[in-house]
Tab-separated table of C-alpha atoms and ligand atoms in Angstrom:
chain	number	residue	atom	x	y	z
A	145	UNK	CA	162.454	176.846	-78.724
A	146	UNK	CA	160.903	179.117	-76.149
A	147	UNK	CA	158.469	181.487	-77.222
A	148	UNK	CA	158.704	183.990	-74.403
A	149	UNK	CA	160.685	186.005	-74.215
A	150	UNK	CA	161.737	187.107	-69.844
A	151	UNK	CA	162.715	190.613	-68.483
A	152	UNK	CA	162.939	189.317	-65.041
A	153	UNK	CA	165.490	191.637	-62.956
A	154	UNK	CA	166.936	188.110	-61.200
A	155	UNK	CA	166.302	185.246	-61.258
A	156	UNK	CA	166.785	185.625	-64.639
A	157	UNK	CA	166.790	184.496	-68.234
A	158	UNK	CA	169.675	181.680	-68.862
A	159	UNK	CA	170.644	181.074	-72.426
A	160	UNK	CA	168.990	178.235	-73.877
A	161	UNK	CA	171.058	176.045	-74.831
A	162	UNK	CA	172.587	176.186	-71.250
A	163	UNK	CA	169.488	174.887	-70.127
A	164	UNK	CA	168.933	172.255	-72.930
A	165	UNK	CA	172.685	170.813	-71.784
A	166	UNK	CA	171.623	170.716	-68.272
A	167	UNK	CA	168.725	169.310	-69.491
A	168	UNK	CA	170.447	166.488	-71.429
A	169	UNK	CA	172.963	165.930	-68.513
A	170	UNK	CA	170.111	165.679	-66.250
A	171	UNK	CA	170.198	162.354	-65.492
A	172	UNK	CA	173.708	160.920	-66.264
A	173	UNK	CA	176.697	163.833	-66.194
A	174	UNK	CA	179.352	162.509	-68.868
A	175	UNK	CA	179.147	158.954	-68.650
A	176	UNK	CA	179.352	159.037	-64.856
A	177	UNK	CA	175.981	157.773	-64.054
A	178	UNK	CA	175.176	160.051	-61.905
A	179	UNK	CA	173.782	163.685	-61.828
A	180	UNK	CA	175.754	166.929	-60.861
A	181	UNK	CA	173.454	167.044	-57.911
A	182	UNK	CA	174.309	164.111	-56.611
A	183	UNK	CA	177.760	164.474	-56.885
A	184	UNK	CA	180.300	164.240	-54.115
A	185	UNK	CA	181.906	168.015	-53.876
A	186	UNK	CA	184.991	165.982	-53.405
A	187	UNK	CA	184.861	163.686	-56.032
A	188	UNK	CA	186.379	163.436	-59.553
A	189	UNK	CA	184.138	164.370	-61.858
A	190	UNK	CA	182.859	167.617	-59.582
A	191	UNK	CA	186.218	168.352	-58.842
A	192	UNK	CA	187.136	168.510	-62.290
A	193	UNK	CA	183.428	171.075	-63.005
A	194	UNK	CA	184.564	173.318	-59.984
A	195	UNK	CA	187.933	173.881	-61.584
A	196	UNK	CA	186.068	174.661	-65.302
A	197	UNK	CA	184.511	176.702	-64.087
A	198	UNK	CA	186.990	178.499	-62.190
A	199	UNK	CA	189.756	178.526	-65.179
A	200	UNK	CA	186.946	179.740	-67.696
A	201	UNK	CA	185.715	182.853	-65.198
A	202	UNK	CA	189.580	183.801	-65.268
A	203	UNK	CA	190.075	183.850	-68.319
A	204	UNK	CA	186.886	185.613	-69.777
A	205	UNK	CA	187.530	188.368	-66.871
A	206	UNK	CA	191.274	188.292	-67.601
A	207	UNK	CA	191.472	187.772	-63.900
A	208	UNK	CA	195.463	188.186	-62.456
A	209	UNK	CA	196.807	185.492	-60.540
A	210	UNK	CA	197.519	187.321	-57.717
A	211	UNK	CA	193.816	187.795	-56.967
A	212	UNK	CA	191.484	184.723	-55.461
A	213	UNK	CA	188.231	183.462	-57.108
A	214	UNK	CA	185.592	182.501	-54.291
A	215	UNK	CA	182.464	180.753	-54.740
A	216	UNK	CA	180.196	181.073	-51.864
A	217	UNK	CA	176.912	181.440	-50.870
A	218	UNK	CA	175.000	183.995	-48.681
A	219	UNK	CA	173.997	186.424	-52.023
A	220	UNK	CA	175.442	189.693	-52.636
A	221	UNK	CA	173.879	190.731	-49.162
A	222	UNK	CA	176.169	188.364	-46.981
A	223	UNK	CA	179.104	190.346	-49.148
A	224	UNK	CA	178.055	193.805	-47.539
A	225	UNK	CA	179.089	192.208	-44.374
A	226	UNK	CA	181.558	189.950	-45.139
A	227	UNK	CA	183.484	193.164	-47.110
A	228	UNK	CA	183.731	195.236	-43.968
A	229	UNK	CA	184.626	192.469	-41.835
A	230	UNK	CA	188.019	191.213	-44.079
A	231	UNK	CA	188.595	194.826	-45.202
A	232	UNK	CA	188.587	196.837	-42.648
A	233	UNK	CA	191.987	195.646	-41.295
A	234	UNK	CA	191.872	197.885	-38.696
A	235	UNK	CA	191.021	200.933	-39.992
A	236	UNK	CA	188.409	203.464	-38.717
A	237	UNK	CA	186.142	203.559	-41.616
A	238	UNK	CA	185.221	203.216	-45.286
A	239	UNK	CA	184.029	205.008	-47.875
A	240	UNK	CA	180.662	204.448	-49.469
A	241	UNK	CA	179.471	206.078	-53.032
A	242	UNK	CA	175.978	205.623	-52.710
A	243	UNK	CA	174.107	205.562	-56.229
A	244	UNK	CA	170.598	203.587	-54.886
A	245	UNK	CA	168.895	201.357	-53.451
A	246	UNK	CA	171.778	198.381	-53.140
A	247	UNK	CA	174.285	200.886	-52.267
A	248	UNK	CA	171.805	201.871	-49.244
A	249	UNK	CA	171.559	198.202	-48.034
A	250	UNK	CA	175.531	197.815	-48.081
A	251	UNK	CA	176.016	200.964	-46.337
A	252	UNK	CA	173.380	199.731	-43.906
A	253	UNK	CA	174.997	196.471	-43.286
A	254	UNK	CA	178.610	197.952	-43.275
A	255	UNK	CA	177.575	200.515	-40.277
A	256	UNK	CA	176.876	197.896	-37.857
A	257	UNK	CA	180.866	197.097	-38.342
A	258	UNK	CA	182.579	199.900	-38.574
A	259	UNK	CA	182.614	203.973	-39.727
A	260	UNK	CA	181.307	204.731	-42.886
A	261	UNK	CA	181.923	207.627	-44.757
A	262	UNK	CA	179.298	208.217	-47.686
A	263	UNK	CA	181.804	210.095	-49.912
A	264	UNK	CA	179.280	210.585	-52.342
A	265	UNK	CA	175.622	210.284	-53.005
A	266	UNK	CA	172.876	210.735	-55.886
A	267	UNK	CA	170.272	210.976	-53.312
A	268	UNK	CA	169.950	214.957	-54.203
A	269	UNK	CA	169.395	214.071	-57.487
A	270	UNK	CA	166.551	211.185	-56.504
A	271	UNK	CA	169.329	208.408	-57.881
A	272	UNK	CA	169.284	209.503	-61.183
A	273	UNK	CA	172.750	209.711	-61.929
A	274	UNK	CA	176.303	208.734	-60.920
A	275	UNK	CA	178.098	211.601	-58.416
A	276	UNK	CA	180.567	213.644	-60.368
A	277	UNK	CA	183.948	212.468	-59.686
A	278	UNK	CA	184.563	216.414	-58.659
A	279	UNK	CA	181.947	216.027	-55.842
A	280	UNK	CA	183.297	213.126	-53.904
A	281	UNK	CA	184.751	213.628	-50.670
A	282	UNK	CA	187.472	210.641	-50.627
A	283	UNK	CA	189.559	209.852	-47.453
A	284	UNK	CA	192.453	209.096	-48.309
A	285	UNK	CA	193.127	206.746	-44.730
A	286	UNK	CA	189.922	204.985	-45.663
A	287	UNK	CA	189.989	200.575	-45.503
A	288	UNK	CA	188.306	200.594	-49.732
A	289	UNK	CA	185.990	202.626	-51.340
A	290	UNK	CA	182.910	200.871	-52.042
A	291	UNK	CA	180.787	201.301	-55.022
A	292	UNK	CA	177.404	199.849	-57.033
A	293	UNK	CA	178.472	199.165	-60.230
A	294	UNK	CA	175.243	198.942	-61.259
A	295	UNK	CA	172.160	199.704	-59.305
A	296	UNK	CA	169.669	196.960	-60.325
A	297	UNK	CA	166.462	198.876	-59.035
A	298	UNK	CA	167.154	202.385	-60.317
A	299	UNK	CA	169.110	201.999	-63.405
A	300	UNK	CA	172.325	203.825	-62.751
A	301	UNK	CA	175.560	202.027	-64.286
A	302	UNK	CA	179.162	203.726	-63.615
A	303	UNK	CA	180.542	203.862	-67.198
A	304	UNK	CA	183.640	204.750	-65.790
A	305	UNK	CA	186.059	204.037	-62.754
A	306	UNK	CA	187.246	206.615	-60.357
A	307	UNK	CA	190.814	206.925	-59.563
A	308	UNK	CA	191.345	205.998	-55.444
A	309	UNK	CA	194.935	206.104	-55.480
A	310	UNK	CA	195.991	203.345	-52.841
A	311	UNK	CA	192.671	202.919	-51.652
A	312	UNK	CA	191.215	199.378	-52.345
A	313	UNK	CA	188.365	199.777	-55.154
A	314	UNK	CA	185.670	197.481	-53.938
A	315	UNK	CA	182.361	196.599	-56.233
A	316	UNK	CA	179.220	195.048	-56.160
A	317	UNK	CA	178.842	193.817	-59.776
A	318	UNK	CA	175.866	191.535	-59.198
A	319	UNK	CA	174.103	192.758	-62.211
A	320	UNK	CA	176.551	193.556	-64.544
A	321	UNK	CA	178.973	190.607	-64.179
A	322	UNK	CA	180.288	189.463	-67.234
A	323	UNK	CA	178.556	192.289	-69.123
A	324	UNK	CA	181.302	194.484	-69.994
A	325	UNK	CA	185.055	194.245	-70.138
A	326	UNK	CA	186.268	194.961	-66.980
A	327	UNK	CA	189.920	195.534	-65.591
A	328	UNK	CA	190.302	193.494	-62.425
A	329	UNK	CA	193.742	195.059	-61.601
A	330	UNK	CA	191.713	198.160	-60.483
A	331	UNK	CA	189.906	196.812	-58.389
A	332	UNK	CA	190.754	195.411	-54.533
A	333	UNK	CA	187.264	193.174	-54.415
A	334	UNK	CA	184.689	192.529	-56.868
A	335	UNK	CA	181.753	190.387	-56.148
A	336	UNK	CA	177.899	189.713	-57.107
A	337	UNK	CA	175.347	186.790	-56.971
A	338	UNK	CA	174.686	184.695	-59.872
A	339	UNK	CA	171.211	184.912	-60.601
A	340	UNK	CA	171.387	188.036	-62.678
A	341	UNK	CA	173.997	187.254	-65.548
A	342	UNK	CA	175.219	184.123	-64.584
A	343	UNK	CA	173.465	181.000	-63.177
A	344	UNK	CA	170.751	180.089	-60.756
A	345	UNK	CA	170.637	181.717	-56.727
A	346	UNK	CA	172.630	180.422	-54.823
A	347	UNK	CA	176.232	181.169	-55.896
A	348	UNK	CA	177.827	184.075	-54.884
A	349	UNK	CA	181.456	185.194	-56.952
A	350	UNK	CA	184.183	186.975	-55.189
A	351	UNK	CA	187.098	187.956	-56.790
A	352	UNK	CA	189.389	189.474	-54.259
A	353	UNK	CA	193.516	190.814	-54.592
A	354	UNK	CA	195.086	188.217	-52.301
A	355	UNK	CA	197.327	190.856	-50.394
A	356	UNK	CA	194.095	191.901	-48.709
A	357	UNK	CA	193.044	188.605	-47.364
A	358	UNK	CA	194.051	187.769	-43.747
A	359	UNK	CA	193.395	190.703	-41.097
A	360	UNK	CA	190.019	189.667	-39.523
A	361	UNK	CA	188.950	190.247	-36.161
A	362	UNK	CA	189.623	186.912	-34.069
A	363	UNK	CA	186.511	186.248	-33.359
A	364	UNK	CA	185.913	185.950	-37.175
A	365	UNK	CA	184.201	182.877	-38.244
A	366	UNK	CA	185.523	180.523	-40.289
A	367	UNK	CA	182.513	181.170	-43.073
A	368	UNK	CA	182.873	184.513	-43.172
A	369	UNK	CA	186.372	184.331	-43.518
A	370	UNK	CA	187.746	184.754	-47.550
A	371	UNK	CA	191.609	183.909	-46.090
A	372	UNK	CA	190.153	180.519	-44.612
A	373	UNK	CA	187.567	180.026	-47.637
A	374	UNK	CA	190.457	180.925	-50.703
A	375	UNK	CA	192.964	178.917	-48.417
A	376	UNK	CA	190.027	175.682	-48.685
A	377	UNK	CA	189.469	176.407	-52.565
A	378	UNK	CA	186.046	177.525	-51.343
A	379	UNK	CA	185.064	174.101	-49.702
A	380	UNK	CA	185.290	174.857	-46.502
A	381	UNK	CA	182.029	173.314	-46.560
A	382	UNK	CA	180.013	171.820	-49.238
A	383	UNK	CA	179.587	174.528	-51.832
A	384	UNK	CA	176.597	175.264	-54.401
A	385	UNK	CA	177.394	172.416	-56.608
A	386	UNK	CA	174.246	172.502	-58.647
A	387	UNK	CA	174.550	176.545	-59.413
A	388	UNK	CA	178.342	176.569	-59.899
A	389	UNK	CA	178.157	173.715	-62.815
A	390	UNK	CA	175.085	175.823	-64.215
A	391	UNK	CA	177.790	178.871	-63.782
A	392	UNK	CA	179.948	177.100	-65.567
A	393	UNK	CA	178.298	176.228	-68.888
A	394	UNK	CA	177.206	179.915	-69.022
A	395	UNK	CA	180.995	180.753	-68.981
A	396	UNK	CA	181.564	178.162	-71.471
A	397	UNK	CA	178.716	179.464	-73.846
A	398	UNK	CA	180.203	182.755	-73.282
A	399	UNK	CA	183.817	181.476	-74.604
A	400	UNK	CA	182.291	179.999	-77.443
A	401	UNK	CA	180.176	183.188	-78.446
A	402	UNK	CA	183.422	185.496	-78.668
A	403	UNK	CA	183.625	185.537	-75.086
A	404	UNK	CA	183.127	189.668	-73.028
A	405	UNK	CA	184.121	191.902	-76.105
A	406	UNK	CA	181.093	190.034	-78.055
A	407	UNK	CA	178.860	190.056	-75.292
A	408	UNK	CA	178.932	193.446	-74.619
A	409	UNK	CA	178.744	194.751	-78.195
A	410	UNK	CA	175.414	192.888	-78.255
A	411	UNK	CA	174.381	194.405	-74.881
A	412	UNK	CA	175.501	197.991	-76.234
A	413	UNK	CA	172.905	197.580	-79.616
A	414	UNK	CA	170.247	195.440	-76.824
A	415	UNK	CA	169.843	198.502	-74.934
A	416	UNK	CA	170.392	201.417	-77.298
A	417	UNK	CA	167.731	200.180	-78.755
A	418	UNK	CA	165.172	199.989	-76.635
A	419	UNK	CA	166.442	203.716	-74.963
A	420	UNK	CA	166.055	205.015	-78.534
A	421	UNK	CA	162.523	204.344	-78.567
A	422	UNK	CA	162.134	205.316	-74.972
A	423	UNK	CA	163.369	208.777	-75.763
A	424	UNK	CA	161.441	209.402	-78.849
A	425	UNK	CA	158.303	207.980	-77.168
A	426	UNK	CA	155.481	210.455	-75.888
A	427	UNK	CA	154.084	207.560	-73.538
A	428	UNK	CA	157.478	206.002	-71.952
A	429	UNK	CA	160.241	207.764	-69.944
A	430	UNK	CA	163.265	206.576	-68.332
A	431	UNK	CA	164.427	209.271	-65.960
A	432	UNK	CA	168.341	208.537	-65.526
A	433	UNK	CA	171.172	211.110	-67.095
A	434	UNK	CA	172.014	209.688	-70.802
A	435	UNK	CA	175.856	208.469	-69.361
A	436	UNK	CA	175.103	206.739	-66.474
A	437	UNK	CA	172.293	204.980	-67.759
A	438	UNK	CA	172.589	200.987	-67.515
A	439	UNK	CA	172.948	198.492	-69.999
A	440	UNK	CA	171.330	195.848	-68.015
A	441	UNK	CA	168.235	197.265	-66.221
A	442	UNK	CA	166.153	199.668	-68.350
A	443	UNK	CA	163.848	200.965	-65.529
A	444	UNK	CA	160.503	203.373	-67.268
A	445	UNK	CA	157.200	204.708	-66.574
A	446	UNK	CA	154.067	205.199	-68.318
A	447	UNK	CA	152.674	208.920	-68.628
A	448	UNK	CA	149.865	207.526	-66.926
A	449	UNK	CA	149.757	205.203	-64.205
A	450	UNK	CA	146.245	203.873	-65.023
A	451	UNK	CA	147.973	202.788	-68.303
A	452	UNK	CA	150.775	200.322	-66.363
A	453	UNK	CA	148.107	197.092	-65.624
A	454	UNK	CA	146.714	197.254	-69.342
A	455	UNK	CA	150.478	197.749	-70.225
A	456	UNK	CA	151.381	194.545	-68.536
A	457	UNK	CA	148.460	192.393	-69.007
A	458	UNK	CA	149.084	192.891	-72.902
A	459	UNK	CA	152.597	192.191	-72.305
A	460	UNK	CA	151.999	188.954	-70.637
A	461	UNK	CA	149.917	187.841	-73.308
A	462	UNK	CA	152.324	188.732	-75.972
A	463	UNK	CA	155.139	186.896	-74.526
A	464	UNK	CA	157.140	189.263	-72.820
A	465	UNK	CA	157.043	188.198	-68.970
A	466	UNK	CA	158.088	189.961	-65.589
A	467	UNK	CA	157.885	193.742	-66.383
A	468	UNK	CA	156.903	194.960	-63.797
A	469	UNK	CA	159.023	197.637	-62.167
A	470	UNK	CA	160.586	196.906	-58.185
A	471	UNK	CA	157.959	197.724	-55.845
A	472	UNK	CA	159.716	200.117	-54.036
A	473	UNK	CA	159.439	202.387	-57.549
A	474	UNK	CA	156.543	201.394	-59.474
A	475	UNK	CA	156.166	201.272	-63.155
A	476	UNK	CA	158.327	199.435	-65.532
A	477	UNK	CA	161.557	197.461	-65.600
A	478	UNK	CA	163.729	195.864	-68.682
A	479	UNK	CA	166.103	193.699	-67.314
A	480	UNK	CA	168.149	192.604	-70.317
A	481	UNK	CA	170.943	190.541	-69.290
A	482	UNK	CA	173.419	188.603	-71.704
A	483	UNK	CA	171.133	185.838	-72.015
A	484	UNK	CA	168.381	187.782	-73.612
A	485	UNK	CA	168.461	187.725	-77.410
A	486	UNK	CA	168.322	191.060	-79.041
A	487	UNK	CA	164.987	189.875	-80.760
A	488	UNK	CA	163.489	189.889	-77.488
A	489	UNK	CA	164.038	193.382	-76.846
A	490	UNK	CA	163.308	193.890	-80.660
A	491	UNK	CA	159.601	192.388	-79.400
A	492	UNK	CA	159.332	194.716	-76.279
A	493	UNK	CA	160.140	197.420	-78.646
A	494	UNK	CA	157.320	196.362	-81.640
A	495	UNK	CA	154.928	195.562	-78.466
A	496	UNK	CA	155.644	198.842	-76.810
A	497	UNK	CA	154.704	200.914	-79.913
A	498	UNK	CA	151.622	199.303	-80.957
A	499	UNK	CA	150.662	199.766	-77.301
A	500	UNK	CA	151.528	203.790	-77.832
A	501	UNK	CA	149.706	203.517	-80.754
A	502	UNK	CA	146.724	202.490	-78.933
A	503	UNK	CA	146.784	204.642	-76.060
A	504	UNK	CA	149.222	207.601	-76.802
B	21	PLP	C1	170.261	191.467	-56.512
B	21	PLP	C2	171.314	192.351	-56.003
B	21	PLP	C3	171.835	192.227	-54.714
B	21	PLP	C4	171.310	191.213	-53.712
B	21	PLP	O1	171.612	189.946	-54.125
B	21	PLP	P1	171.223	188.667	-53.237
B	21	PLP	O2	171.926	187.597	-53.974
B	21	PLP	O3	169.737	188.561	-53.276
B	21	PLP	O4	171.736	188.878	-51.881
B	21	PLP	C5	172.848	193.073	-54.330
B	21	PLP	N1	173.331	194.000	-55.161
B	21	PLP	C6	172.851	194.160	-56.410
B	21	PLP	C7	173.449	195.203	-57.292
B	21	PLP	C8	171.840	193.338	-56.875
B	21	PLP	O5	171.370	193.482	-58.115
């Protein structure tokens, strides 16, 4: 047993049995003799791991079979080009809610392709919140609307879906994939990289409506294609082998823990929890609107500044690793994925008072 207990906002904490099978099928995979790394991508045994994997994802998502599961690599950032560039079809522009810092990057990336039209933004509100459905400016000739599910950095989860009529819904779910039930059929794309809630770097899901797939520009290449890559059962060239078995056990852990309803009941106590005490605290504060706040990323500051390096030092010592908030906003962040136990955030919560006890 591990006696740590990591808050890391990705790479991030894997459940630990997951790691104590790879562990055990370090060496020999099944009988086979050989490891998953040094696997052909076209042999049996992988073969038979990539297609787990696969069959699991769909069926803890409740993924239709009209829509294509791709595993690729490139990170969520290759998806804020590769998005634009199979989506557009054509069109003039897109529409872009932006609700932080990873909505800014996509919007960055999808400029240099095509128009974008920021239908709505928090940035008024310093990223605090989601944009009232009310406020958005929606066209309806738009390629998708593109969203943040939930922003990583600031701590702003949508808690609900907006309705865009015909307009493809398109999401970057990186870090909450697999938290929360989610209803693919609304959705045109999803996607997200692994390393927050489901494996080690290096994978990248997309899970895209098949009727979209097809209208690139001809001078598209064949990588960045999702037509050519779902059309190769995403080995169009040799795929993350290592991450997508890793993937896999987590899904199968997952289906043997009561699969996303259980999951996200434990994420919904995990971070009411640790708000709770945020809120009732005179030393902490979390600054996002109580409905849009995420499950997964509990981003807070000290009262005093000064206060942050004792605040981590301490933290390090009692076991609870990688606090520190993204450098682009200072002070604290939570990240408490599936794979972190609720007695872990049960110890940031003891370790946080006693700290307030000592320096409130
Ligand atoms: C981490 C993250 C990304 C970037 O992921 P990479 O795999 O590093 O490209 C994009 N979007 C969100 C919401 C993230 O959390």
């Amino acid at each position: 047993m591990r006696k740590n207990f990591n808050f890391s906002a990705g790479p991030a904490v894997l459940p630990e049995e997951v790691l104590q099978t790879a562990a055990a099928e370090m060496l020999d995979w099944h009988g086979s003799g050989q490891s998953v790394m040094e696997m052909s991508h076209r042999g049996k045994e992988y073969m038979a791991i990539h297609a787990k994997a696969e069959a699991d994802l769909r069926e803890l998502m409740d993924i239709p079979s009209n829509y294509k599961v791709l595993f690729l690599q490139g990170g969520a950032t290759l998806q804020f080009t590769m998005v634009p560039l199979n989506l557009l079809r054509g069109k003039a522009s897109a529409d872009y809610i932006n609700t932080g810092e990873w909505s800014k990057k996509a919007i960055k990336e999808a400029k240099l392709l095509g128009g974008v039209n920021v239908a709505a933004s928090g940035a008024d509100g310093n990223f605090t919140a989601v944009p009232a459905e009310s406020t958005w400016k929606l066209d309806p000739a738009a390629a998708y609307v593109h969203l943040c599910m939930n922003e990583t950095i600031g701590g702003v989860e949508f808690n609900w879906l907006p309705k865009t009529g015909d307009v493809p819904l398109v999401a970057d779910i990186s870090s909450c994939f697999l938290s929360r039930k989610v209803d693919v059929s609304k959705f045109g794309l999803l996607y997200g990289g692994a390393q927050k809630n489901i494996g080690p770097a290096g994978l990248t899901i997309v899970i895209v409506r098949d009727d979209l797939l097809g209208v690139t520009p001809a001078n598209t290449a064949q990588m960045l294609d999702y037509k050519i890559q779902a059309d190769n059962e995403s080995m169009l060239n040799t795929p993350p082998t290592y991450a997508i078995y890793i993937a896999g056990l987590v899904f199968d852990w997952l289906k043997r823990n009561g699969g996303i309803a259980a999951i996200e009941a434990k994420n919904v106590a995990k971070a009411r929890l640790l708000y709770d005490y945020i809120d009732q605290s005179k030393l902490y504060r979390n600054p996002v609107a109580l409905a849009d706040r995420s499950r997964m990323n509990v981003p807070f500051t000290l009262i005093d500044d000064k206060l942050d390096k004792p605040f981590l030092d301490g933290a390090e010592k009692a076991g609870l690793l990688q606090l520190k908030g993204h450098r682009s906003v200072g002070g604290m962040r939570a990240s408490i994925y599936n794979a972190m136990p609720i007695e872990g955030v049960q110890a940031l919560v003891d370790y946080m008072r006693a700290f307030e006890v000592a320096h409130g």
